Each structure stands twice: as C-alpha cells, then as structure tokens.
Coordinates of C-alpha atoms in Angstrom, one line a residue:
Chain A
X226 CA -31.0 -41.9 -9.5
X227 CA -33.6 -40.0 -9.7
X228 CA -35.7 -40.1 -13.3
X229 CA -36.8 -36.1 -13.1
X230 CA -33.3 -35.1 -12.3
X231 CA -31.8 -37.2 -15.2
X232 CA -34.6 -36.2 -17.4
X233 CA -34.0 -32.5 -17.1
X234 CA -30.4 -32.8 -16.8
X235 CA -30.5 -34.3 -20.5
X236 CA -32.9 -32.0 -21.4
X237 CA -30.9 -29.5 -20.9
X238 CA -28.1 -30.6 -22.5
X239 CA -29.8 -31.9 -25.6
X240 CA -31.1 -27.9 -26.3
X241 CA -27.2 -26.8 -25.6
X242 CA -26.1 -29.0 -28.1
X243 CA -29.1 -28.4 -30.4
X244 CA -30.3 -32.0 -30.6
X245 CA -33.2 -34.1 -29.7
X246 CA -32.5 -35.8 -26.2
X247 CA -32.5 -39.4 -28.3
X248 CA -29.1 -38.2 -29.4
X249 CA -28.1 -37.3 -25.8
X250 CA -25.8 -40.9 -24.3
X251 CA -25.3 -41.0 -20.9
X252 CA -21.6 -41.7 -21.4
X253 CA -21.4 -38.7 -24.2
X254 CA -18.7 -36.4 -23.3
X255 CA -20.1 -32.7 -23.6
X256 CA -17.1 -32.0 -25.4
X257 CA -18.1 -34.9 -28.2
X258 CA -21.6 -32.7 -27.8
X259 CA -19.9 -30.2 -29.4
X260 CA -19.6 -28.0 -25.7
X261 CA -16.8 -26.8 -24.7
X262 CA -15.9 -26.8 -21.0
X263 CA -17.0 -23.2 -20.0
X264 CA -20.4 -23.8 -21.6
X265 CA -20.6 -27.1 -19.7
X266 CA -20.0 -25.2 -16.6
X267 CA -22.1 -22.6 -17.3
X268 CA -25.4 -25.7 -17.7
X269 CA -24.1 -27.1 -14.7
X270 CA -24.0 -23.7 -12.7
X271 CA -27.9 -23.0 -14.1
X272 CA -29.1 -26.5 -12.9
X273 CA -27.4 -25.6 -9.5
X274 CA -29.4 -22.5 -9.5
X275 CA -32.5 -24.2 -10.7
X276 CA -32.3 -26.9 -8.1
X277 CA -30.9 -24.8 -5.6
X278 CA -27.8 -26.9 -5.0
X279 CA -24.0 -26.3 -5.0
X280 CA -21.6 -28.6 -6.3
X281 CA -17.8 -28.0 -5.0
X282 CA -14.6 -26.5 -7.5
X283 CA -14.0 -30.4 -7.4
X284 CA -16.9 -31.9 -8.4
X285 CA -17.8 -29.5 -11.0
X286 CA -14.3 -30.1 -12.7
X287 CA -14.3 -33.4 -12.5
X288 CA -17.5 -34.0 -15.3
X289 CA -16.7 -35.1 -18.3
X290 CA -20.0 -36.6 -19.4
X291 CA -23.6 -36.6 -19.1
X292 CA -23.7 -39.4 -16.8
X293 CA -20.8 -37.4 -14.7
X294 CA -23.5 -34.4 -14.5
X295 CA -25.6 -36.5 -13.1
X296 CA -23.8 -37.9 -10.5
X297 CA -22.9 -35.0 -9.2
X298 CA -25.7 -33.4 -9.4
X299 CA -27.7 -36.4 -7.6
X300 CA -25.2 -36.1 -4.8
X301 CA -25.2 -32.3 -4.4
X302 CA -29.3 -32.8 -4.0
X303 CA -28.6 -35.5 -1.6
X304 CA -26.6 -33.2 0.5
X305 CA -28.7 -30.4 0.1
X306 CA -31.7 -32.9 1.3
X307 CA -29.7 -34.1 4.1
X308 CA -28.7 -30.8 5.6
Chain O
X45 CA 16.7 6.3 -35.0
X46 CA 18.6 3.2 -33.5
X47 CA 17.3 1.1 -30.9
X48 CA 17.6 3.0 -28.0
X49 CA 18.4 0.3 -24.1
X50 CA 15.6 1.2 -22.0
X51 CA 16.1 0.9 -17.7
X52 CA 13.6 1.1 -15.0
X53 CA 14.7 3.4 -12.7
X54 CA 11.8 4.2 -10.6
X55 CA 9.6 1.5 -8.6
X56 CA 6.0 1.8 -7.5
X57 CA 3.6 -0.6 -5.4
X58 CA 0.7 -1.1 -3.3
X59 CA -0.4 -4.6 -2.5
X60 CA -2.0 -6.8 0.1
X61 CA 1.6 -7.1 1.2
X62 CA 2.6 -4.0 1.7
X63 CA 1.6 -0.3 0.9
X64 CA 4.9 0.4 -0.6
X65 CA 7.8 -1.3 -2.4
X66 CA 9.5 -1.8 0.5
X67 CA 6.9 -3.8 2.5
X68 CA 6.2 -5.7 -0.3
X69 CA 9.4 -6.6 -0.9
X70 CA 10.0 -7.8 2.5
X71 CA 6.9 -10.1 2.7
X72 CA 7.6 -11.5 -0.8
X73 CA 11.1 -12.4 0.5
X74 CA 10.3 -13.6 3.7
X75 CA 7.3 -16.0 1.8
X76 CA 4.3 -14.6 3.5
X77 CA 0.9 -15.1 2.2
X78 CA -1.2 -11.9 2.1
X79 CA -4.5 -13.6 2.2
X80 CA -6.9 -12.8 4.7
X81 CA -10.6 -13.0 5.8
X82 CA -12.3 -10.5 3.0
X83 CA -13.9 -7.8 4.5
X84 CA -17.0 -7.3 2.5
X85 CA -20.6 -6.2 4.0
X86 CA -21.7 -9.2 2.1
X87 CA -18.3 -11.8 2.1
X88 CA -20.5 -13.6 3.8
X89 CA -22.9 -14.7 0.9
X90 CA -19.5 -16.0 -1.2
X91 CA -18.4 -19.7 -1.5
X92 CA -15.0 -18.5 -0.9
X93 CA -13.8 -16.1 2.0
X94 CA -10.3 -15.6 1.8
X95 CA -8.7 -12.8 -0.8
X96 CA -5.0 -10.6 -1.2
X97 CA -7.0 -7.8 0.1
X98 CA -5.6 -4.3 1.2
X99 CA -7.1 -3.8 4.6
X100 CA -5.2 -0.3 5.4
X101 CA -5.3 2.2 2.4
X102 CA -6.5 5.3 3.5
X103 CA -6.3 7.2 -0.2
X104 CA -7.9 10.1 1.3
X105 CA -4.6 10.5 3.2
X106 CA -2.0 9.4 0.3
X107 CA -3.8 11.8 -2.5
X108 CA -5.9 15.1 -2.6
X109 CA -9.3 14.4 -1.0
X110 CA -10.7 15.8 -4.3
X111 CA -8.8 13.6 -6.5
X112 CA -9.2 10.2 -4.5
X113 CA -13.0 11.1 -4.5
X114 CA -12.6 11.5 -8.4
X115 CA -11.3 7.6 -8.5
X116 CA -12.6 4.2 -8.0
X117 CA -10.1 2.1 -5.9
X118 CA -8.4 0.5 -8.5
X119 CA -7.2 3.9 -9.6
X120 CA -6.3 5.1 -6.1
X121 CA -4.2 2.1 -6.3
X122 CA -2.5 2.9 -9.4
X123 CA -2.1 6.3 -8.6
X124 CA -0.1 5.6 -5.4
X125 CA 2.1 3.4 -6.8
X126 CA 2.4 6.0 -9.2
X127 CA 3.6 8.5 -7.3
X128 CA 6.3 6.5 -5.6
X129 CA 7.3 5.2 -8.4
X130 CA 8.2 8.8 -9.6
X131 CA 9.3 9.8 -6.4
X132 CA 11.7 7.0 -6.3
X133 CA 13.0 7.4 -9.8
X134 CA 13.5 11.4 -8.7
X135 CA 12.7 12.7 -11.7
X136 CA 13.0 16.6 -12.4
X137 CA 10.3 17.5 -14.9
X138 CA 11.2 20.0 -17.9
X139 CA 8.2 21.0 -20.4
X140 CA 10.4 18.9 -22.9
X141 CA 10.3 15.4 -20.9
X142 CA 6.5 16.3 -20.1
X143 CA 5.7 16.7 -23.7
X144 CA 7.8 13.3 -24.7
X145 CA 6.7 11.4 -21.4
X146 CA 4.2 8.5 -22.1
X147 CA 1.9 6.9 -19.6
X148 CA 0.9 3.3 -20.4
X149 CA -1.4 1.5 -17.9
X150 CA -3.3 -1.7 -18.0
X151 CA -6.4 -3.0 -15.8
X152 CA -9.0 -6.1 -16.2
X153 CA -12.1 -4.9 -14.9
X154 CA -11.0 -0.7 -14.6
X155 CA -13.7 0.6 -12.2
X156 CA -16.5 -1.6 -12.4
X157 CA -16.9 -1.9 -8.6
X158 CA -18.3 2.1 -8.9
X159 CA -20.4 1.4 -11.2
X160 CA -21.9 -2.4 -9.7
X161 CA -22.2 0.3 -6.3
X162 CA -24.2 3.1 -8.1
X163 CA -26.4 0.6 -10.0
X164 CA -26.8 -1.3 -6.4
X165 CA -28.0 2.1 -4.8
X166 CA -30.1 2.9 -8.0
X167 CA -31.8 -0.5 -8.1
X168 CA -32.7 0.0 -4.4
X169 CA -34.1 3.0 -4.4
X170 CA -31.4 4.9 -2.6
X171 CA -30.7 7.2 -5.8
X172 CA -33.1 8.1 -8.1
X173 CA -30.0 8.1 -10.5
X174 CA -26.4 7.6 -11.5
X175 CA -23.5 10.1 -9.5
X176 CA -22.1 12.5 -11.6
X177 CA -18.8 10.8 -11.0
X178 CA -20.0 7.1 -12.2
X179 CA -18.2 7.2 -16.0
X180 CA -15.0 9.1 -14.4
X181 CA -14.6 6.4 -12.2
X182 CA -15.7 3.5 -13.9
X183 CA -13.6 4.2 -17.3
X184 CA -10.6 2.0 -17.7
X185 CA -8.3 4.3 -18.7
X186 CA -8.9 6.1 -15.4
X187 CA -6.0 5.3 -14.1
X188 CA -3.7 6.5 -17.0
X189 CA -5.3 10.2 -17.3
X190 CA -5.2 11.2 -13.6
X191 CA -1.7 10.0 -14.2
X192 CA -1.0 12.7 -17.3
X193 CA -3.2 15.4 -15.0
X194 CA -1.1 14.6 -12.3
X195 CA 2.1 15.1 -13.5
X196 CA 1.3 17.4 -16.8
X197 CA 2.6 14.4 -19.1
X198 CA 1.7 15.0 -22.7
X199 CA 3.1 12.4 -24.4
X200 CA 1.6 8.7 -25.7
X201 CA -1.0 7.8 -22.5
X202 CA -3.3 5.0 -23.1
X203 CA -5.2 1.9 -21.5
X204 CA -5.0 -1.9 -22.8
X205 CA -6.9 -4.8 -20.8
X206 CA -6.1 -7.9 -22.0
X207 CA -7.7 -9.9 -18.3
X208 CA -4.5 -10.9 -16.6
X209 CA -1.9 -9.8 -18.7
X210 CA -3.4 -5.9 -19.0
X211 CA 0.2 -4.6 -17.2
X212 CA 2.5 -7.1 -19.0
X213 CA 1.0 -6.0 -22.0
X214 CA 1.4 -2.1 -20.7
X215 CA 4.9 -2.3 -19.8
X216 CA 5.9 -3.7 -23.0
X217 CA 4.3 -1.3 -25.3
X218 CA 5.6 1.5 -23.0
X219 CA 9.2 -0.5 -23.5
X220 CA 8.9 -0.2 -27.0
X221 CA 7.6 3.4 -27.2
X222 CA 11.3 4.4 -25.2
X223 CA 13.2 1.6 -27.2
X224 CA 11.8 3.6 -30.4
X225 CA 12.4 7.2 -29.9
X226 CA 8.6 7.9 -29.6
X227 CA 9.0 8.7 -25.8
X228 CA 11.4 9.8 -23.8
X229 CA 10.0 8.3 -21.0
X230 CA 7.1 6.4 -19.7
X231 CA 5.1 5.3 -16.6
X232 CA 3.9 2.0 -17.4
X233 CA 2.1 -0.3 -14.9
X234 CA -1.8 -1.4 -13.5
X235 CA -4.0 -1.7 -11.3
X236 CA -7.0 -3.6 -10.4
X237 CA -9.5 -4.1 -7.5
X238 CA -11.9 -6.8 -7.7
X239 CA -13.4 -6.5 -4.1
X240 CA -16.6 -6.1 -4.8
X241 CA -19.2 -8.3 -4.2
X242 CA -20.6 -8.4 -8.0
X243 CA -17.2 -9.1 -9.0
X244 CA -16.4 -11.6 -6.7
X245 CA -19.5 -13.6 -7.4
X246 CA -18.7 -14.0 -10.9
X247 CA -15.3 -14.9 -10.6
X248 CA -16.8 -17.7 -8.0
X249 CA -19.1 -18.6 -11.1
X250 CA -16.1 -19.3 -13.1
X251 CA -14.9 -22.2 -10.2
X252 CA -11.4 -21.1 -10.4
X253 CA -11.1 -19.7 -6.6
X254 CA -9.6 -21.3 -4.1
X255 CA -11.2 -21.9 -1.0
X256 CA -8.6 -21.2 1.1
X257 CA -4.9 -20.5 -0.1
X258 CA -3.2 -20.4 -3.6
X259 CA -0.7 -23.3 -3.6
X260 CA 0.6 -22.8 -7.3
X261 CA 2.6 -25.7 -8.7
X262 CA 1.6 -27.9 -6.0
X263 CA -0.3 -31.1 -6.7
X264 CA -2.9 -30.4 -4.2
X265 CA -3.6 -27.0 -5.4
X266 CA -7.2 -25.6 -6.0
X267 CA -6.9 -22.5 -7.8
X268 CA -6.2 -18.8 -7.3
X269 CA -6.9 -15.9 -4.6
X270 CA -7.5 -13.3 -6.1
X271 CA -5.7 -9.9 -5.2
X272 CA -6.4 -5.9 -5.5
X273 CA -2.9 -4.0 -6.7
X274 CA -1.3 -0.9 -8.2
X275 CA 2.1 -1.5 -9.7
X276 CA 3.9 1.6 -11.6
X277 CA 7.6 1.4 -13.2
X278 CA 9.1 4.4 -14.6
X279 CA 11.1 3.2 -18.0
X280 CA 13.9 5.7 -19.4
X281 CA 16.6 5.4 -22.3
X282 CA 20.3 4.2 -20.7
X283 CA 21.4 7.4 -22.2
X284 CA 19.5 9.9 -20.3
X285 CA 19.3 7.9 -17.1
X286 CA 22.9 7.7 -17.0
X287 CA 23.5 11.4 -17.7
X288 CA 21.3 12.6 -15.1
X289 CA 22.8 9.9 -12.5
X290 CA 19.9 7.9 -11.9
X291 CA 19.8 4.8 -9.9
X292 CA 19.2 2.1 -12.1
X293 CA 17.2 -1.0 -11.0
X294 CA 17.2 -3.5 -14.1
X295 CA 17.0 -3.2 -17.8
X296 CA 14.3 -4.5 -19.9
X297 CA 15.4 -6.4 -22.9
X298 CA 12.6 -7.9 -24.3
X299 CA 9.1 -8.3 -24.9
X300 CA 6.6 -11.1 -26.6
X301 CA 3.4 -11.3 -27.6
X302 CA 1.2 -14.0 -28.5
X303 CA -2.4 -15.4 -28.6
X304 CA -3.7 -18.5 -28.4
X305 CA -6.5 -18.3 -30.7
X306 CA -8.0 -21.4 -28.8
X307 CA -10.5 -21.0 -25.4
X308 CA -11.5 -18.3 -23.6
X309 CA -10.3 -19.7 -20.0
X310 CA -8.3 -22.5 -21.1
X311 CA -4.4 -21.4 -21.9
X312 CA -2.5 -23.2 -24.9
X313 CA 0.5 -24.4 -24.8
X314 CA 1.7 -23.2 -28.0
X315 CA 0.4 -20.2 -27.3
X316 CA 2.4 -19.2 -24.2
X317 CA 5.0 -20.9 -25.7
X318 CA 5.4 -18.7 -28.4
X319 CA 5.7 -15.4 -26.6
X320 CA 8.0 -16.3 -24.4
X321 CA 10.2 -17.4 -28.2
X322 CA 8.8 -14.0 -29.3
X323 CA 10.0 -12.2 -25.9
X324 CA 13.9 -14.5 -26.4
X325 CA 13.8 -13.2 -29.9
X326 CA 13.4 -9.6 -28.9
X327 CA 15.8 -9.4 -26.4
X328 CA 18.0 -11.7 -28.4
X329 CA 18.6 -13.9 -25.8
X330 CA 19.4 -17.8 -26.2
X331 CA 16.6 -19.9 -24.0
X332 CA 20.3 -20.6 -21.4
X333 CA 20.5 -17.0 -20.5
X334 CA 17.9 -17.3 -18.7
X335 CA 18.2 -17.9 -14.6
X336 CA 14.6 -16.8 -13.4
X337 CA 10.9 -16.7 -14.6
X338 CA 8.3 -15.0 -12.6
X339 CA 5.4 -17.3 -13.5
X340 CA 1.9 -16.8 -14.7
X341 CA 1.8 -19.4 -11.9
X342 CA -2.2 -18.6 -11.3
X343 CA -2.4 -21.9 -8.5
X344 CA -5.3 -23.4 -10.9
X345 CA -5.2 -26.8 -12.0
X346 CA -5.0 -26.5 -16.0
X347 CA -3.0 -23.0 -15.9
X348 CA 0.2 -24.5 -13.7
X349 CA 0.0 -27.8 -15.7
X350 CA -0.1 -25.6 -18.9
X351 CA 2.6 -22.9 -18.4
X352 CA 4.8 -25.8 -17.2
X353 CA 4.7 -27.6 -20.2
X354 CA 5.2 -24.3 -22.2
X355 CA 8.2 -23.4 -20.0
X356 CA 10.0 -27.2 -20.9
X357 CA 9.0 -26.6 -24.4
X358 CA 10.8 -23.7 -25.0
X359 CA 13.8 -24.3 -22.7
X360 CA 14.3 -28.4 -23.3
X361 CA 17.3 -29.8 -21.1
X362 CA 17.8 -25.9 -19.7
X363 CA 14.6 -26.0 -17.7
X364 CA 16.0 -27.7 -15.2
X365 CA 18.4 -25.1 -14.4
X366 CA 15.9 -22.5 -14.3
X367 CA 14.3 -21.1 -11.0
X368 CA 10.9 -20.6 -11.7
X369 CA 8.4 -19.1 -8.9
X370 CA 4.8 -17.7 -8.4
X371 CA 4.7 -14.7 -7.0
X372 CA 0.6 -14.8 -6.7
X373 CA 1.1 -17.1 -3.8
X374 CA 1.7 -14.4 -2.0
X375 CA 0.3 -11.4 -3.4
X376 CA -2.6 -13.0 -4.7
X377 CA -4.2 -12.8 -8.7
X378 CA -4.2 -9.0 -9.1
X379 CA -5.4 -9.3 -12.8
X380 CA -4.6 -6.9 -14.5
X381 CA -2.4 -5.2 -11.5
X382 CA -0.5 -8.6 -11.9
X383 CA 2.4 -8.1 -14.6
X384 CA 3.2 -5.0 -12.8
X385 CA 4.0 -6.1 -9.4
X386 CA 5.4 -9.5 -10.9
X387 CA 7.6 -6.6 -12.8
X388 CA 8.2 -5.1 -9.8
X389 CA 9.6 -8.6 -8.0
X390 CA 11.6 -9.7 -11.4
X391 CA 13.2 -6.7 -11.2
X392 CA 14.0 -6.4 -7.6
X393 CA 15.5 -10.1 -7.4
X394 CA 17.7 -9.0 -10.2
X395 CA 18.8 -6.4 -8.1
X396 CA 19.0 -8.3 -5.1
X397 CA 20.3 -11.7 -6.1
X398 CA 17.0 -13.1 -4.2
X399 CA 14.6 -14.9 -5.8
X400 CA 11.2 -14.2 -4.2
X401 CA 9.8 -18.1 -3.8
X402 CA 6.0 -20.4 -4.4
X403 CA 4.7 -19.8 -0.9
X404 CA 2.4 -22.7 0.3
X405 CA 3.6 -25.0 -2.1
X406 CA 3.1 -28.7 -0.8
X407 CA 3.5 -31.6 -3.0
X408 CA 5.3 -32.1 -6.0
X409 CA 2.7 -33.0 -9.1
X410 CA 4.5 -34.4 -12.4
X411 CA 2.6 -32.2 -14.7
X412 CA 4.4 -29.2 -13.3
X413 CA 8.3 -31.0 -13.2
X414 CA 9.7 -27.2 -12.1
X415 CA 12.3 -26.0 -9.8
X416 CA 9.6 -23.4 -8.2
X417 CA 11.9 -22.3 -5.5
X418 CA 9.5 -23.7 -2.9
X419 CA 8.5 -21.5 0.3
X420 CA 11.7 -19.9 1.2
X421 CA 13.5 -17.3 -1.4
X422 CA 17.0 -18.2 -2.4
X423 CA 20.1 -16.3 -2.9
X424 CA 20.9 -16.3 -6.4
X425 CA 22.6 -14.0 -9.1
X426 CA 21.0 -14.2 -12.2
X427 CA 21.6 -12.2 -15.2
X428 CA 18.3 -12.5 -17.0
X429 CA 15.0 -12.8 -16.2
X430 CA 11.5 -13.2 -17.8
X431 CA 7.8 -12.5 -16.1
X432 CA 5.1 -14.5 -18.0
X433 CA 1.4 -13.2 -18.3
X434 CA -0.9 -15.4 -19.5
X435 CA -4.4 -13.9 -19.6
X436 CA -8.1 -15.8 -19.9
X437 CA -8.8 -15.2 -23.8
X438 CA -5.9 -16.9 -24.4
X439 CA -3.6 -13.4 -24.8
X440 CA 0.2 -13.4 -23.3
X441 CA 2.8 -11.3 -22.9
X442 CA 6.4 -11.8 -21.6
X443 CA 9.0 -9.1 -20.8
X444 CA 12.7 -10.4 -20.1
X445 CA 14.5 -8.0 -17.8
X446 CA 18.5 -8.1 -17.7
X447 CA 20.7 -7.4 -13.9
X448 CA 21.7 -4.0 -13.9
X449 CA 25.7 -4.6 -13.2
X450 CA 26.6 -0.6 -13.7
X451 CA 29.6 -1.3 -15.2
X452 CA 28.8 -1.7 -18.9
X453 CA 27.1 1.5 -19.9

C-alpha cells in the first residue's frame, strides 16, 4: 500500500469528520466518524477525481471503513497504472 | 359535503415502451425491457450506457409547433399523455367543469435539461445569453399550466416534486381534491426526462445506475435504469362519470403519505411502512384485501431489500399471498413520471385481470422473500391494488386502487 495514498486518504477523512488524523483508525467505520454514507461517497468520488481513478458501483458500496477506502482505492490506481 | 368515490376514467402515457397506452401496455404485459443504447452526443463520456429512453417522439408532430417549442421534453411528454388521457376519457367541456377542473402534476427535475443546454451554449460562447424561452421551459410546473392553457381549466393546478414519488404524490392530492368537493374533476399525473448529459452525470455520481439492465428483486441486481415518461389520468366523482356514461377503468380508494425523517438516499422501513398503513387506513381497507402492489421496486440494492421488509411488516402472514411486481424493469426509473405510469399499469391490471410482471429477474435473494411475479405476467383477478412511491429524501406516497366491477354503482 502505498504511504501517500493512505496519507491523503486519511487526510481527507480526518477534515470530513473534523478531527486530527491521530483520531482517524484504519478499521473506523465512517459511519462511527460520524459520516453518513452519501458523504462517504461523496470523499470517495473526490479522491477518484483527484487521482483520476474510477472505482466500480461495487467497490464503492462495499466500504465500510477507512482501511476499506483504501483498498479500493489502491486497486482502482493499480488498474488505472496497469491500463 | 360527504366523501364523494372518485374513478379514473381516462388514461394517458408515453414511455420508452410505447408512445401510447396501448403500446405500453402490450410491452409491460409481454415483459419487455425498454432499455436501449442512450443516444446522447456525449453517452459516450458516461459510466453507464443503457437508459428507458424514447427514441421516436416527434412532439412537433403530436402538438402545435409553437407550443412544443414553448416546452422542454419533459413537458412535451406530459402534455401528450395529457391529451390522450382526455381524449380517452371523452370528456365534453362546459364553462362549469372548466372552472371546477383541477390539474395536479408532479416532476423531479421539471426542465432542467433546457436550462443545463442554454447554460452549455452560454458557457461556450455560442450565445452571448440565456433564450427567451429558458424559465418557460425550465419551470417545474411547466407541465401543469400548458395543461390549464390547453384545455381552459380554471380550477386547483399546481406542481409538487417530491424526486420519485412527484406523481404519486400528484394523483393523490388530485384524489382528494375530487373526493372533497373542491373539484369536479382533475388531471393528475407527471413527467420527467432525465436525458441529458448533466443529468445523467450526476445521477452516475450517486452509484445507483445499473450498468446494464434493472433486475429489481433479484439477488444479483445492480441498481436502476433510469427512464424519461409522461403519465396523465383523468379522476372524476362516480356520480358524474356514471351520469354521463363514462367508461370507467378503476377506482381509487386510497391514499398515504409518509416521511421517513431519516437519509436523504437511504429509504426507512418505518417510513414506507407507514404510508402504505396510512394509504389501508384511507381506503379502509384491511392489509388481506389486498392482491397486487406495484412496487417502488427501484432494482438497487438497499431500496428492494427495504420496501421488502416494509411490505412483510405491514402485511405479516398475508404477504405471501400478495403479487408484488416492478414495473421499472421494464419501463425504466422515470422519477417523477414514475407513480403515474405505475398508476397507469395498477390500474390496467385491475382492469385486465393481468398482472404486468419483474422483467429480468434472476435469482431469488432472502432479503426480498416476495412473490414478484417473475418475467412473465399472470392472469389474475384482484380486487385491490396499491402502487408504492418511495422517493430519495425519504418522502412516500401510496394510492390503493379498487377493480371497477360496474355493477355496484
């Protein structure tokens, strides 16, 4: 996994939730975050654009946590690196 | 004044399955799926590529050229089914019914696609401004003054959009405006067209399209098509549409309302629960009465799962007896068009003993333990009906509809 990508990714979802990233677990659910699961989607579809990636309907409904995110996200860069 | 019964007795419809009742009737009975490539300039650019689009609606030649050019598609839409719906009721206008006649529409995103055009053009350079036409077009309620203009109706007109249930929630007002004496007769319907490439990038945002077909109920199902649709129903008290020998389709019995008060694209359970109670309750109707629902039934995960468990909580042991189908299979999500032509269907398999059935269903999933009349419609009498709408922002409407037997009036 890449550091950056795990980096920003928490980033990210530390100022959605209005914490420091310290307070940001890999296994926290957004939800437990306190963001709901259009918001989450909404971080996740700015990261796509920022990384110029696309995750599939699937793999986009399918995260639950930080750590999900960044699976995903990894792979969907992986793809996009491959292709 | 007393409660007066209110009966549809005129049916309107354009849809990707037809650009009548007729032909959309047909395809919904023989289970067809009217998704096709989307013709865009631009489809191209879209994750998805498959929508309920209407390929061959010339409006130019179904209205005045001066009064399709006055309307963005999703009114053209309306407006057509408009005008066979009054055709087909074969109503003779008086100043009276005029001035009592109410015209209640509904519509998600009105005519957004003229205004995301104009702006496009603008933005480019193509225009150095707006056209004239841009508000006329755009404005929601579009749709329900061309109808008043049309036809010189005077009474109640008004717009509501409430997403997906805009023409559930239409139809129902309009119900209660005959049911109360405070018209004495009403148009009530919707329309929507979301084919437009602005439109269709933000519902792609939201993840809730399907890639390639709507397969509601079915485990393996990936979300909703969406659809472009006009659907217009005339309502009329018994009473009157007896006296002047009208042919009369269905009556409508009931209608509930509810919101969720919970997520804005996540439905509740208790929510759509409690209008279909509120919709039993108004049409004072025991949860067994009931023999067919035309479903929300949207073909995403979370909506199916939802509206399943909201149908076995309020019908218990009953549910199993109940036919329950998804119309959007076929004719797509039509938003706020979508009550309407689900209106439409409820009332036609009334009328025909057919229930229309889930096209492309697949595999059975345990989270939506439903007898969804899987791809081929059945023959079956049923007395009552109800057609759910469960819109994103958590608003619903249901309207229960009863089989027009002729004999008890």
């Amino acid at each position: 996994m890449e550091q950056d990508l795990i980096d920003k990714i928490v980033a990210r979802t530390a100022r959605e939730a209005g914490l420091p990233v310290e307070q940001v677990a890999m296994d926290s659910s957004f939800e437990a975050l306190g963001i709901d699961s259009l918001t989450a989607m909404a971080l996740i579809g700015e990261l796509e654009d920022d990384l110029n990636v696309q995750l599939s309907n699937e793999e986009i409904m399918q995260i639950r946590t930080v750590r999900d995110a960044i699976v995903n996200i990894q792979v969907a860069v992986d793809r996009s690196s491959a292709a | 004044m007393n409660a007066r019964r209110v009966v549809v007795t005129g049916l309107g419809c354009v849809s990707a399955l037809g650009l009548n009742v007729g032909d959309t009737w047909e395809q919904l009975c023989a289970g067809r799926d009217g998704a096709s490539a989307i013709a865009l300039p631009d489809a191209a650019a879209l994750r998805f590529q498959r929508g309920a689009q209407i390929h061959h609606f010339d409006a130019v030649a179904l209205l005045d050229r001066r009064q399709a050019e006055s309307m963005d598609r999703f009114a053209q839409l309306g407006m057509v089914a408009g005008l066979e719906a009054v055709r087909d009721a074969s109503i003779a206008w008086t100043p009276e019914l005029q001035s009592m006649a109410a015209v209640i529409t509904g519509t998600g995103g009105g005519g957004v696609a003229s205004i995301e055009n104009a702006l496009s053009d603008m933005w480019r350079g193509d225009r150095r401004g707006m056209p004239v036409m841009s508000i006329p077009r755009f404005m929601p309620n579009a749709l329900s003054s061309q109808l008043t203009m049309h036809f010189g109706l005077m009474g109640p007109s008004y717009t509501l959009s409430t997403a997906c249930a805009s023409s559930n929630h239409a139809i129902g007002h309009a119900y209660w405006l005959v049911r109360s004496g405070a018209s004495d007769i009403a148009l009530a319907g919707g329309a929507d067209s979301p084919f437009s490439v602005g439109q269709l990038k933000a519902w792609e945002a939201l993840r809730v399209i399907a890639p390639n077909q709507c397969r509601p109920f079915s485990a393996d199902r990936e979300g909703m098509i969406l659809g472009e649709a006009g659907a217009m129903l005339v309502l009329e008290p018994l009473d009157a549409a007896v006296a002047r020998g009208a042919q009369i389709y269905a009556e409508i019995v009931g209608f509930g309302m509810s919101a969720d008060a919970h997520h804005l694209t996540k439905g509740l359970v208790e929510g759509a629960a409690l209008a279909i109670q509120r919709a039993l309750v108004d049409a004072a109707l025991p949860p067994e009465a009931i023999g067919y629902i035309n479903a929300h039934g949207t073909g995403t995960v979370t909506n199916d799962a939802m509206e399943s468990a909201a149908v076995r909580r309020v019908f218990g042991v009953h549910t199993n007896r109940v036919a329950v189908s998804s119309t959007k299979s076929m004719h797509g999500h039509a938003l706020g068009a979508s009550g309407a032509i689900e209106a439409v269907a409820t009332v036609l398999a009334l009328r025909h003993g057919i229930l229309p059935p889930t096209a492309n269903y697949a595999l059975a999933d345990a989270q939506c333990d439903l007898d969804v009349v899987p791809n081929v419609a059945r023959a079956c009498r049923v007395e009552y009906a109800l057609s759910n709408s469960f819109a994103f922002g958590g608003l619903n409407a249901v309207l229960a509809f009863r089989r027009w037997s002729g004999g008890d009036a």
